Coordinates of C-alpha atoms and ligand atoms in Angstrom, one line a residue:
M8 CA 31.5 -50.7 -11.7
K9 CA 31.8 -52.4 -15.0
V10 CA 30.2 -50.5 -17.8
S11 CA 29.2 -53.9 -19.3
E12 CA 26.9 -54.4 -16.3
L13 CA 25.9 -50.7 -15.8
F14 CA 22.3 -49.8 -16.5
M15 CA 23.1 -46.8 -18.7
P16 CA 20.9 -46.6 -21.7
T17 CA 22.6 -43.9 -23.7
M18 CA 21.1 -42.5 -26.9
K19 CA 22.9 -41.5 -30.1
E20 CA 20.0 -39.4 -31.4
T21 CA 18.8 -36.2 -29.8
P22 CA 15.3 -36.7 -28.4
S23 CA 13.0 -34.5 -30.4
D24 CA 10.8 -33.3 -27.5
A25 CA 13.8 -31.9 -25.5
E26 CA 14.3 -28.2 -26.1
I27 CA 17.3 -27.3 -24.0
E28 CA 20.8 -28.8 -23.6
S29 CA 20.4 -30.0 -20.1
H30 CA 17.2 -31.8 -20.9
K31 CA 18.7 -33.4 -24.1
L32 CA 21.8 -34.4 -22.4
M33 CA 20.1 -35.9 -19.3
L34 CA 18.1 -38.1 -21.6
R35 CA 20.9 -39.0 -24.1
S36 CA 23.3 -39.9 -21.3
G37 CA 20.8 -42.3 -19.8
F38 CA 20.5 -40.4 -16.6
M39 CA 16.7 -40.2 -16.5
R40 CA 13.5 -41.0 -18.4
Q41 CA 10.2 -39.3 -18.5
L42 CA 7.2 -41.2 -17.1
S43 CA 4.6 -38.6 -17.8
S44 CA 4.4 -34.8 -18.3
G45 CA 6.7 -33.2 -15.7
I46 CA 7.4 -36.6 -14.0
Y47 CA 10.8 -38.2 -14.2
V48 CA 12.6 -41.3 -13.0
Y49 CA 16.3 -41.3 -12.4
L50 CA 18.5 -44.2 -13.5
P51 CA 21.8 -45.1 -11.8
L52 CA 24.1 -42.4 -13.1
G53 CA 21.5 -39.6 -12.7
Y54 CA 20.6 -40.7 -9.2
R55 CA 24.2 -40.7 -8.2
V56 CA 24.5 -37.1 -9.3
L57 CA 21.4 -36.1 -7.3
R58 CA 22.7 -37.9 -4.3
K59 CA 26.0 -36.1 -4.5
I60 CA 24.3 -32.7 -4.7
E61 CA 22.1 -33.7 -1.8
N62 CA 25.2 -34.7 0.2
I63 CA 26.9 -31.4 -0.4
V64 CA 23.7 -29.6 0.6
R65 CA 23.4 -31.8 3.7
E66 CA 27.0 -31.2 4.8
E67 CA 26.7 -27.5 4.5
M68 CA 23.4 -27.4 6.2
D69 CA 24.8 -29.4 9.1
R70 CA 27.9 -27.3 9.2
S71 CA 25.7 -24.2 9.6
G72 CA 24.0 -25.7 12.6
A73 CA 20.8 -26.7 10.9
Q74 CA 19.3 -30.1 11.9
E75 CA 17.8 -32.6 9.5
V76 CA 14.3 -33.9 9.9
H77 CA 11.8 -35.5 7.6
M78 CA 8.2 -34.4 7.3
S79 CA 5.4 -36.2 5.5
A80 CA 4.7 -35.3 1.9
L81 CA 1.0 -36.1 2.5
M82 CA -0.7 -33.4 4.6
P83 CA -4.3 -32.9 5.8
R84 CA -6.4 -30.0 4.7
E85 CA -6.9 -28.8 8.3
L86 CA -3.2 -27.9 8.5
W87 CA -3.4 -25.8 5.5
E88 CA -6.7 -24.2 6.7
E89 CA -4.8 -22.9 9.7
S90 CA -2.5 -20.8 7.5
G91 CA -5.3 -19.9 5.1
R92 CA -3.4 -21.4 2.2
W93 CA -5.8 -24.2 1.4
A94 CA -8.0 -21.5 -0.2
V95 CA -5.3 -19.4 -1.8
F96 CA -2.7 -21.9 -3.1
G97 CA -4.6 -22.5 -6.2
P98 CA -4.3 -25.1 -8.9
E99 CA -0.6 -25.7 -8.4
M100 CA -1.4 -27.8 -5.3
F101 CA -2.2 -31.5 -5.8
R102 CA -5.2 -32.3 -3.7
I103 CA -6.5 -35.8 -2.9
K104 CA -9.1 -37.6 -0.8
D105 CA -8.8 -40.7 1.3
R106 CA -11.3 -43.5 1.5
N107 CA -13.3 -41.5 4.1
E108 CA -13.5 -38.4 1.8
R109 CA -11.0 -36.6 4.0
E110 CA -9.0 -34.1 2.0
Y111 CA -5.2 -33.9 1.8
C112 CA -2.5 -32.3 -0.3
L113 CA 0.8 -33.5 -1.6
G114 CA 3.2 -30.9 -0.2
P115 CA 4.2 -28.2 -2.6
T116 CA 6.2 -26.6 0.3
H117 CA 6.3 -27.2 4.1
E118 CA 5.9 -24.0 6.1
E119 CA 2.7 -25.3 7.7
A120 CA 4.2 -28.7 8.8
F121 CA 7.3 -27.1 10.4
T122 CA 5.4 -24.4 12.1
Y123 CA 2.9 -26.9 13.5
I124 CA 5.6 -29.1 14.9
V125 CA 7.6 -26.3 16.4
R126 CA 4.4 -24.7 17.9
N127 CA 3.6 -28.0 19.7
E128 CA 7.1 -28.9 20.8
I129 CA 9.0 -25.6 21.6
T130 CA 7.7 -23.3 24.3
S131 CA 10.7 -21.5 25.8
Y132 CA 13.2 -18.9 24.6
R133 CA 15.8 -21.4 26.0
D134 CA 15.1 -23.8 23.1
L135 CA 15.5 -21.1 20.5
P136 CA 16.9 -20.4 17.9
K137 CA 16.4 -23.5 15.8
I138 CA 17.0 -24.2 12.1
L139 CA 15.4 -27.3 10.8
Y140 CA 15.6 -28.7 7.3
Q141 CA 14.7 -31.7 5.2
I142 CA 15.5 -33.1 1.7
Q143 CA 12.3 -34.2 0.4
T144 CA 10.0 -34.7 -2.6
K145 CA 7.7 -31.8 -3.5
F146 CA 4.7 -31.9 -5.7
R147 CA 3.5 -28.9 -7.8
D148 CA 1.0 -29.1 -10.6
E149 CA 2.9 -26.5 -12.7
R150 CA 0.9 -24.8 -15.4
R151 CA 3.6 -25.5 -17.9
P152 CA 6.0 -28.2 -16.9
R153 CA 8.9 -28.0 -19.2
F154 CA 12.7 -28.1 -19.9
G155 CA 12.9 -31.5 -18.2
V156 CA 13.6 -31.3 -14.5
M157 CA 14.1 -27.6 -14.6
R158 CA 10.3 -27.2 -14.1
C159 CA 8.7 -30.5 -13.2
R160 CA 5.8 -31.6 -11.2
E161 CA 7.6 -33.9 -8.7
F162 CA 11.0 -32.8 -7.6
T163 CA 13.4 -32.9 -4.6
M164 CA 13.9 -29.8 -2.6
K165 CA 16.0 -29.0 0.4
D166 CA 13.8 -26.8 2.5
A167 CA 14.9 -25.2 5.8
Y168 CA 13.0 -23.1 8.3
S169 CA 14.4 -21.0 11.0
F170 CA 12.7 -20.0 14.3
D171 CA 14.1 -17.1 16.3
I172 CA 13.0 -15.0 19.3
D173 CA 13.5 -11.7 17.5
E174 CA 14.5 -9.9 14.3
K175 CA 18.1 -9.8 15.3
G176 CA 18.1 -13.6 15.7
L177 CA 16.4 -13.9 12.3
D178 CA 19.2 -11.8 10.7
I179 CA 21.8 -14.2 12.1
S180 CA 19.9 -17.4 10.9
Y181 CA 19.4 -15.8 7.5
R182 CA 23.1 -14.9 7.2
K183 CA 24.0 -18.5 8.1
M184 CA 21.8 -19.9 5.4
Y185 CA 23.0 -17.2 2.9
D186 CA 26.6 -18.3 3.6
A187 CA 25.8 -22.0 3.4
Y188 CA 24.2 -21.4 0.0
V189 CA 27.3 -19.6 -1.3
R190 CA 29.4 -22.6 -0.2
I191 CA 26.9 -25.2 -1.6
F192 CA 26.9 -23.6 -5.1
K193 CA 30.6 -23.1 -5.1
R194 CA 31.1 -26.8 -4.3
C195 CA 28.7 -27.8 -7.1
G196 CA 30.9 -25.8 -9.5
L197 CA 28.1 -23.3 -10.2
D198 CA 28.7 -19.7 -10.9
V199 CA 25.7 -18.0 -9.2
K200 CA 24.5 -14.4 -9.0
I201 CA 22.7 -13.5 -5.8
V202 CA 19.9 -11.2 -6.4
E203 CA 17.4 -9.3 -4.3
A204 CA 13.9 -10.7 -4.7
D205 CA 10.4 -9.4 -4.0
T206 CA 9.0 -10.1 -0.5
G207 CA 5.4 -9.1 -1.2
A208 CA 3.6 -6.4 0.7
M209 CA 5.3 -7.3 4.0
G210 CA 7.5 -4.3 4.5
G211 CA 11.0 -4.6 5.9
A212 CA 11.5 -8.2 5.1
S213 CA 14.2 -9.4 2.7
S214 CA 14.7 -12.1 0.3
H215 CA 17.4 -13.3 -2.1
E216 CA 17.4 -15.6 -5.0
F217 CA 20.4 -17.6 -6.2
M218 CA 20.5 -17.4 -10.0
V219 CA 22.6 -19.3 -12.5
P220 CA 23.0 -16.9 -15.5
S221 CA 21.8 -18.8 -18.6
S222 CA 19.9 -17.9 -21.7
V223 CA 17.4 -20.7 -21.0
G224 CA 16.6 -19.3 -17.5
E225 CA 12.9 -18.4 -17.0
A226 CA 13.8 -15.5 -14.6
E227 CA 15.3 -12.1 -15.6
I228 CA 17.9 -10.4 -13.5
A229 CA 18.8 -6.7 -13.6
Y230 CA 22.3 -5.9 -12.4
C231 CA 24.8 -3.1 -12.4
K232 CA 28.3 -3.7 -13.6
A233 CA 29.6 -0.7 -11.7
C234 CA 28.3 -1.2 -8.1
G235 CA 27.2 -4.9 -8.1
Y236 CA 23.5 -4.2 -7.5
A237 CA 21.4 -7.2 -8.6
A238 CA 17.7 -7.8 -8.4
N239 CA 15.2 -9.9 -10.2
L240 CA 13.0 -8.2 -12.7
E241 CA 10.0 -8.3 -10.3
K242 CA 11.9 -6.4 -7.7
A243 CA 14.3 -4.1 -9.6
E244 CA 13.2 -0.5 -8.9
C245 CA 12.9 2.1 -11.7
L246 CA 14.0 5.6 -10.7
D247 CA 11.5 8.3 -11.0
E248 CA 13.6 10.6 -13.3
P249 CA 11.7 13.7 -14.4
F250 CA 12.3 14.7 -18.0
E251 CA 11.0 17.8 -19.8
T252 CA 9.9 18.2 -23.4
A253 CA 9.6 21.6 -24.9
E254 CA 6.5 20.4 -26.7
K255 CA 3.3 22.5 -26.5
M256 CA 0.1 20.7 -25.4
E257 CA -2.0 20.0 -28.5
Q258 CA -5.8 19.6 -28.9
I259 CA -7.1 16.1 -28.2
Q260 CA -8.2 14.4 -31.3
E261 CA -10.1 11.2 -32.1
V262 CA -8.6 9.0 -34.8
F263 CA -10.2 6.1 -36.7
T264 CA -8.0 3.0 -36.2
P265 CA -10.0 0.0 -37.7
D266 CA -9.0 -3.3 -36.1
V267 CA -5.7 -1.8 -34.9
R268 CA -5.2 -3.0 -31.3
T269 CA -1.7 -3.8 -30.4
I270 CA 1.1 -1.3 -29.9
E271 CA 3.0 -2.8 -32.9
E272 CA -0.1 -2.4 -35.1
L273 CA -0.6 1.1 -34.0
V274 CA 3.1 2.0 -34.6
S275 CA 2.8 0.9 -38.2
F276 CA -0.7 2.3 -38.8
L277 CA -0.1 5.7 -37.3
G278 CA 3.6 6.0 -38.0
I279 CA 4.2 7.1 -34.4
E280 CA 6.9 5.7 -32.1
A281 CA 5.8 3.2 -29.4
K282 CA 7.0 5.5 -26.6
R283 CA 4.4 8.1 -27.7
F284 CA 1.6 5.7 -26.7
V285 CA 0.3 5.0 -23.3
K286 CA -1.0 1.5 -22.8
T287 CA -4.1 1.0 -20.6
M288 CA -4.3 -2.4 -18.9
I289 CA -7.4 -3.5 -17.0
Y290 CA -6.8 -5.8 -14.1
R291 CA -9.0 -7.6 -11.7
A292 CA -7.4 -7.0 -8.2
D293 CA -9.2 -9.2 -5.6
D294 CA -12.8 -8.0 -5.9
R295 CA -12.4 -4.8 -7.9
F296 CA -11.1 -3.6 -11.3
V297 CA -8.4 -1.1 -11.8
A298 CA -6.7 0.4 -14.9
V299 CA -2.9 0.7 -15.1
L300 CA -1.1 3.0 -17.5
V301 CA 2.5 2.5 -18.8
R302 CA 4.3 4.0 -21.7
G303 CA 3.7 2.0 -25.0
D304 CA 7.2 0.4 -25.0
R305 CA 7.0 -0.7 -21.3
E306 CA 5.6 -3.7 -19.5
V307 CA 3.5 -3.5 -16.4
N308 CA 5.2 -5.1 -13.4
E309 CA 2.5 -7.1 -11.8
T310 CA 4.4 -7.7 -8.6
K311 CA 4.8 -4.0 -8.0
L312 CA 1.2 -3.5 -8.8
K313 CA 0.1 -6.2 -6.4
N314 CA 2.3 -4.7 -3.7
L315 CA 0.9 -1.2 -4.3
L316 CA -2.7 -2.4 -4.2
K317 CA -2.0 -4.7 -1.3
V318 CA -4.1 -7.5 -2.9
T319 CA -3.5 -11.3 -3.0
E320 CA -5.0 -12.0 -6.4
L321 CA -4.3 -10.0 -9.5
E322 CA -5.0 -10.9 -13.1
L323 CA -5.7 -9.3 -16.4
A324 CA -9.5 -8.7 -16.8
G325 CA -11.2 -11.0 -19.2
A326 CA -12.6 -9.7 -22.5
E327 CA -16.2 -9.5 -21.2
D328 CA -15.2 -7.4 -18.2
V329 CA -13.0 -5.2 -20.4
E330 CA -15.9 -4.6 -22.8
R331 CA -18.3 -3.8 -19.9
I332 CA -15.9 -1.4 -18.2
T333 CA -14.7 0.4 -21.3
G334 CA -17.7 0.1 -23.6
A335 CA -15.4 -1.1 -26.3
K336 CA -13.8 -4.2 -27.7
V337 CA -10.5 -5.3 -26.2
G338 CA -7.6 -3.2 -27.7
F339 CA -9.3 0.2 -27.4
A340 CA -9.2 0.9 -23.6
G341 CA -8.0 4.3 -22.5
P342 CA -8.0 6.4 -19.3
V343 CA -10.2 9.3 -20.6
G344 CA -13.7 9.0 -19.2
L345 CA -13.0 5.6 -17.4
S346 CA -15.0 5.1 -14.3
I347 CA -12.6 2.7 -12.4
D348 CA -9.5 3.8 -10.5
V349 CA -6.5 4.6 -12.7
Y350 CA -3.0 4.0 -11.5
A351 CA -0.1 5.1 -13.7
D352 CA 3.6 4.4 -13.9
N353 CA 5.8 7.4 -12.8
E354 CA 7.1 7.9 -16.4
V355 CA 3.6 8.8 -17.6
K356 CA 3.8 11.9 -15.4
Y357 CA 6.3 13.5 -17.9
L358 CA 4.6 12.6 -21.2
K359 CA 2.8 15.1 -23.5
N360 CA 0.5 14.6 -26.4
F361 CA 0.3 10.8 -26.2
V362 CA -2.0 8.3 -27.9
V363 CA -4.4 6.1 -25.9
G364 CA -7.4 4.0 -26.6
A365 CA -10.7 5.9 -27.0
N366 CA -13.0 3.4 -25.1
K367 CA -14.8 3.2 -28.4
T368 CA -14.2 0.2 -30.7
N369 CA -11.9 1.1 -33.6
Y370 CA -10.9 4.5 -32.2
H371 CA -7.9 5.9 -30.5
L372 CA -7.3 9.4 -29.1
K373 CA -4.3 11.5 -30.1
N374 CA -2.7 14.4 -28.2
V375 CA -3.9 13.3 -24.8
N376 CA -2.5 15.0 -21.8
L377 CA -2.6 14.5 -18.1
N378 CA -5.4 17.1 -17.6
D379 CA -7.7 14.9 -19.7
F380 CA -8.2 12.3 -17.0
E381 CA -7.7 11.5 -13.4
V382 CA -4.9 9.4 -11.9
K383 CA -5.5 8.0 -8.5
Q384 CA -1.8 7.4 -7.9
F385 CA 1.5 7.5 -9.7
A386 CA 4.0 4.8 -8.7
D387 CA 6.8 2.6 -10.0
L388 CA 4.7 0.1 -11.9
R389 CA 6.8 -1.1 -14.8
N390 CA 9.6 -3.5 -15.5
I391 CA 13.1 -2.1 -15.6
T392 CA 14.7 -2.0 -19.0
P393 CA 18.3 -1.7 -20.3
D394 CA 17.5 2.0 -20.8
D395 CA 17.2 2.5 -17.0
L396 CA 20.0 3.7 -14.7
C397 CA 21.1 1.5 -11.8
P398 CA 18.6 2.4 -9.0
K399 CA 21.4 2.2 -6.5
C400 CA 24.5 4.0 -7.8
R401 CA 22.9 5.8 -10.7
S402 CA 26.2 5.8 -12.5
Q403 CA 25.3 3.6 -15.4
K404 CA 22.5 1.7 -17.1
V405 CA 21.6 -1.7 -15.8
T406 CA 22.3 -4.9 -17.7
I407 CA 19.5 -7.5 -18.0
E408 CA 20.3 -11.2 -18.2
R409 CA 18.3 -14.4 -17.9
G410 CA 18.9 -16.7 -15.0
I411 CA 17.8 -20.1 -13.6
E412 CA 16.6 -19.8 -10.0
V413 CA 18.3 -22.6 -8.1
G414 CA 17.8 -21.3 -4.5
H415 CA 15.7 -18.9 -2.6
I416 CA 16.0 -17.5 0.9
F417 CA 13.2 -15.5 2.5
K418 CA 12.6 -13.6 5.8
L419 CA 9.0 -14.6 6.6
G420 CA 8.7 -12.8 9.9
T421 CA 5.5 -13.8 11.7
K422 CA 3.3 -14.7 8.7
Y423 CA 3.0 -18.4 9.8
T424 CA 3.8 -18.1 13.5
E425 CA 0.9 -15.7 13.8
A426 CA -1.5 -18.0 11.9
F427 CA -0.4 -21.0 14.0
N428 CA -0.1 -19.1 17.3
C429 CA 3.5 -20.4 17.4
V430 CA 4.7 -18.6 20.6
Y431 CA 7.5 -18.9 23.1
T432 CA 7.8 -17.6 26.7
D433 CA 10.6 -15.1 27.1
E434 CA 12.8 -14.4 30.2
K435 CA 10.0 -12.3 31.8
G436 CA 7.4 -15.0 31.3
E437 CA 5.7 -13.1 28.4
K438 CA 4.4 -15.0 25.4
K439 CA 5.8 -13.8 22.1
L440 CA 5.6 -14.9 18.5
M441 CA 8.5 -16.7 17.0
I442 CA 10.2 -15.0 13.9
M443 CA 10.6 -17.3 10.9
G444 CA 12.7 -17.6 7.8
C445 CA 12.5 -20.2 5.0
Y446 CA 15.2 -21.4 2.6
G447 CA 14.9 -23.6 -0.4
I448 CA 17.2 -25.3 -3.0
G449 CA 15.9 -27.3 -5.9
I450 CA 18.1 -30.4 -6.2
N451 CA 17.1 -31.6 -9.6
R452 CA 17.0 -28.1 -11.0
T453 CA 20.5 -27.6 -9.7
A454 CA 21.7 -30.7 -11.6
A455 CA 20.1 -29.3 -14.8
A456 CA 21.6 -25.9 -14.2
I457 CA 25.1 -27.4 -13.8
I458 CA 24.7 -29.1 -17.2
E459 CA 23.5 -25.8 -18.8
Q460 CA 26.7 -24.1 -17.5
M461 CA 29.0 -27.1 -18.1
H462 CA 28.7 -28.9 -21.4
D463 CA 30.2 -28.9 -24.9
E464 CA 29.3 -30.5 -28.2
D465 CA 30.4 -33.9 -26.9
G466 CA 28.3 -34.0 -23.8
I467 CA 28.2 -33.1 -20.1
I468 CA 31.3 -31.8 -18.2
W469 CA 30.5 -32.7 -14.6
P470 CA 32.4 -30.9 -11.9
I471 CA 34.2 -33.7 -10.1
T472 CA 32.3 -32.9 -6.9
V473 CA 29.0 -34.0 -8.4
A474 CA 30.0 -36.4 -11.2
P475 CA 28.5 -39.8 -11.0
Y476 CA 32.0 -41.3 -11.1
E477 CA 35.4 -39.6 -10.9
V478 CA 37.3 -41.8 -13.3
I479 CA 36.5 -44.1 -16.3
V480 CA 39.2 -46.6 -17.3
V481 CA 39.0 -47.5 -21.0
P482 CA 40.9 -50.4 -22.4
V483 CA 41.0 -49.6 -26.1
N484 CA 40.8 -53.2 -27.1
V485 CA 39.4 -55.6 -24.5
K486 CA 40.5 -58.6 -26.5
D487 CA 44.1 -57.5 -26.1
Q488 CA 45.3 -59.5 -23.0
Q489 CA 47.8 -56.9 -21.8
Q490 CA 45.5 -53.9 -22.2
S491 CA 42.7 -55.7 -20.5
S492 CA 44.7 -56.9 -17.5
V493 CA 46.5 -53.5 -17.0
A494 CA 43.1 -51.7 -17.2
F495 CA 41.6 -54.0 -14.6
E496 CA 44.6 -53.7 -12.3
I497 CA 44.4 -49.9 -12.4
Y498 CA 40.6 -50.1 -11.9
K499 CA 40.9 -52.3 -8.8
A500 CA 43.8 -50.2 -7.3
L501 CA 41.8 -47.0 -7.8
Q502 CA 38.8 -48.6 -6.1
Q503 CA 41.0 -49.5 -3.2
E504 CA 42.1 -45.9 -2.9
G505 CA 38.4 -44.9 -2.5
V506 CA 38.2 -43.5 -6.0
E507 CA 34.8 -43.8 -7.7
V508 CA 35.7 -45.5 -10.9
L509 CA 34.1 -47.2 -13.9
I510 CA 35.8 -49.5 -16.3
D511 CA 34.5 -49.7 -19.8
D512 CA 35.0 -53.4 -20.4
R513 CA 32.6 -53.6 -23.3
D514 CA 33.7 -55.3 -26.5
E515 CA 33.0 -52.1 -28.5
R516 CA 35.1 -49.9 -30.8
A517 CA 37.2 -47.5 -28.9
G518 CA 35.4 -44.6 -30.6
V519 CA 32.1 -45.7 -29.2
K520 CA 33.5 -46.0 -25.7
F521 CA 35.2 -42.6 -25.9
K522 CA 32.0 -41.0 -27.1
D523 CA 30.0 -42.4 -24.2
A524 CA 32.7 -41.3 -21.6
D525 CA 32.5 -37.8 -22.9
L526 CA 28.7 -37.8 -23.1
I527 CA 28.2 -38.9 -19.5
G528 CA 30.8 -36.3 -18.4
I529 CA 33.3 -38.4 -16.3
P530 CA 36.1 -35.9 -15.2
F531 CA 39.0 -38.3 -15.9
K532 CA 39.4 -40.8 -18.7
V533 CA 42.3 -43.3 -18.4
T534 CA 43.0 -44.8 -21.7
V535 CA 44.9 -48.1 -21.8
G536 CA 46.0 -48.6 -25.4
K537 CA 48.9 -49.7 -27.6
K538 CA 51.5 -47.7 -25.6
V539 CA 50.9 -50.1 -22.7
T540 CA 53.7 -52.2 -24.3
E541 CA 56.0 -49.2 -23.4
G542 CA 54.6 -49.0 -19.9
K543 CA 52.6 -45.8 -20.7
I544 CA 48.9 -44.9 -20.3
E545 CA 47.0 -41.7 -21.0
V546 CA 44.8 -39.6 -18.7
R547 CA 42.5 -37.0 -20.1
N548 CA 40.8 -34.2 -18.1
R549 CA 37.2 -33.8 -19.5
R550 CA 37.0 -30.2 -18.5
T551 CA 40.4 -28.8 -19.6
K552 CA 40.8 -31.4 -22.4
E553 CA 44.4 -31.7 -21.1
V554 CA 46.0 -35.1 -21.8
V555 CA 49.0 -36.4 -19.8
E556 CA 50.9 -39.6 -20.4
I557 CA 51.8 -41.4 -17.2
D558 CA 53.9 -44.4 -16.3
M559 CA 52.0 -47.5 -15.6
E560 CA 54.1 -48.2 -12.5
N561 CA 52.9 -45.2 -10.5
A562 CA 49.6 -44.7 -12.4
V563 CA 47.4 -44.9 -9.3
E564 CA 49.3 -42.3 -7.4
A565 CA 49.4 -39.9 -10.4
I566 CA 45.6 -40.3 -11.0
V567 CA 44.8 -39.7 -7.3
N568 CA 46.9 -36.6 -7.4
L569 CA 45.1 -35.3 -10.5
I570 CA 41.8 -35.9 -8.7
K571 CA 43.0 -34.0 -5.7
K572 CA 44.1 -31.1 -7.8
E573 CA 40.8 -31.1 -9.6
K574 CA 38.8 -31.1 -6.4
A575 CA 40.8 -28.3 -4.9
Q576 CA 39.1 -25.7 -7.1
Y577 CA 35.7 -26.5 -5.6
E578 CA 36.8 -26.3 -2.0
V579 CA 35.3 -23.7 0.3
Ligands
LIG28 P1 9.9 -20.7 -9.8 O1 9.7 -19.2 -9.7 O2 10.9 -21.1 -10.7 O3 8.6 -21.4 -10.0 P2 9.5 -20.8 -7.0 O4 9.7 -19.4 -6.6 O5 8.2 -21.4 -7.1 O6 10.4 -21.1 -8.3 P3 10.4 -21.8 -4.4 O7 9.0 -22.0 -4.0 O8 11.2 -20.7 -3.8 O9 10.4 -21.7 -6.0 O10 11.2 -23.2 -4.3 C1 12.6 -23.3 -4.0 C2 13.4 -23.9 -5.1 O11 12.8 -25.1 -5.6 C3 13.5 -23.1 -6.3 O12 14.6 -22.1 -6.1 C4 13.9 -24.1 -7.4 O13 15.2 -24.4 -7.3 C5 13.1 -25.3 -6.9 N1 11.8 -25.4 -7.7 C6 10.7 -24.7 -7.6 N2 9.8 -25.2 -8.5 C7 10.3 -26.2 -9.2 C8 9.9 -27.1 -10.2 N3 8.6 -27.0 -10.7 N4 10.7 -28.0 -10.7 C9 12.0 -28.1 -10.2 N5 12.5 -27.3 -9.2 C10 11.7 -26.4 -8.7
LIG29 MG1 7.0 -21.7 -8.8

């Protein structure tokens, strides 16, 4: 492709509304443009990258024995009524009506559609197991679309679903997907951490997320440098480690704390450390209210709370409810004298003489102890912190890092097959529920994560496996007859070798062309300049910045070899 003809609207300035590097670079390099909040269009270079990622995903899915299908994005309400998710999916689902007022959604995910098809078409154990997948557009009305295609409202997902006769079969399908994901991300040049993820209240199931460590990631990962344990923050377990204080229990005491509501405000007002406070959070859990206690310097882990209470909906109570329940303005809630159930984090068990809200506006209570109120249940209800020991090996403290979730695999069990009565007949003629797993990869988010991991001040550094083109040939001065003709010869010969190659034939200053080549991240730049009179040209590796001078005569062979060597490191 000639750059003079390529639709590649690069930008010199950094777009002001882009906050993270991948978003800035995808706009600056002319890979994509925003159409509306969380909605993007892909231009030629960007689309080539997406297709390359898709192809890697497709090859590895096929290699694992999964079969590609294509479901509709538009799905009728009735399908989602069968699983019960029409009611519980909430505002993230785009819902529309047809001309006859029938309701539909634009698929945010496809468990329903796959289970429906398999239920109708597969009846015997002889036809199982099956792993089916698609690469398709998903729609999610995210509360906060941001960071470009990292969190957008229309995106491409590879989603796969496995159907097995029993748990043992599911384990095998799950392992196949797990291994395929490891190969996919390696081929994409991504360094991923595989972490345990929460599976909700369904005991026994397992789930893993594939995370790209990055400071702009929206997820947090706790891991152990000693034993390799890794879990996302929602899942990571906090050990119940008893600790003793020699302190004597003091007399409870009411203190006047005018307008002092938050832990930070209390710390400076009372001059007491945050860990001597106990926070009381009031939640609405399905149709009741509960209070949750954690130490002042800790955060409630809502996933753990949800699992403990076995509820589907959990949210912080609104101001009105808090006032009605506590009899005080928000910021003064406490467990003493509270009439709703109180759940407390394990750590609270070992505290003495702590400070809580007094359930009276502008007052707190000091020297509160466990015998001053009733706790319905103690449990692990807080987020893990860098103070905590690894819950697995206990040999050292955990490290907490941010990460971008690019993939997610999940043992669903019978959640959907039960709802859809998706059964098979076994060898004895008995009907049994199929056992399911689901497996997703965000294609666009993967592209953005690659850029987050692979860029420098000059632009993107695409791994050669996903780069829009492998080589860019740059004649320094197109008006120079020899430079131009040698450049075109090499370009054509590379094309004939099956190399994906660009030639920057624009009548621009060399500096401009070099900058663009670096910005769009092409792995090899072949410069045809003055030395062409001596039969020499230059090849630069974008990633290693290594420059080699090669002879014009065997240029093509040399470049093809460099490409081979570069590709080798992404092989699986
Ligand atoms: P998140 O917690 O980031 O919202 P999720 O748990 O909702 O992700 P899944 O439903 O497991 O994600 O979807 C599978 C994959 O799809 C994710 O791992 C991610 O790569 C991608 N994905 C999910 N939501 C978005 C989005 N809004 N924009 C781009 N990619 C997304
Ligand atoms: Mg989500």
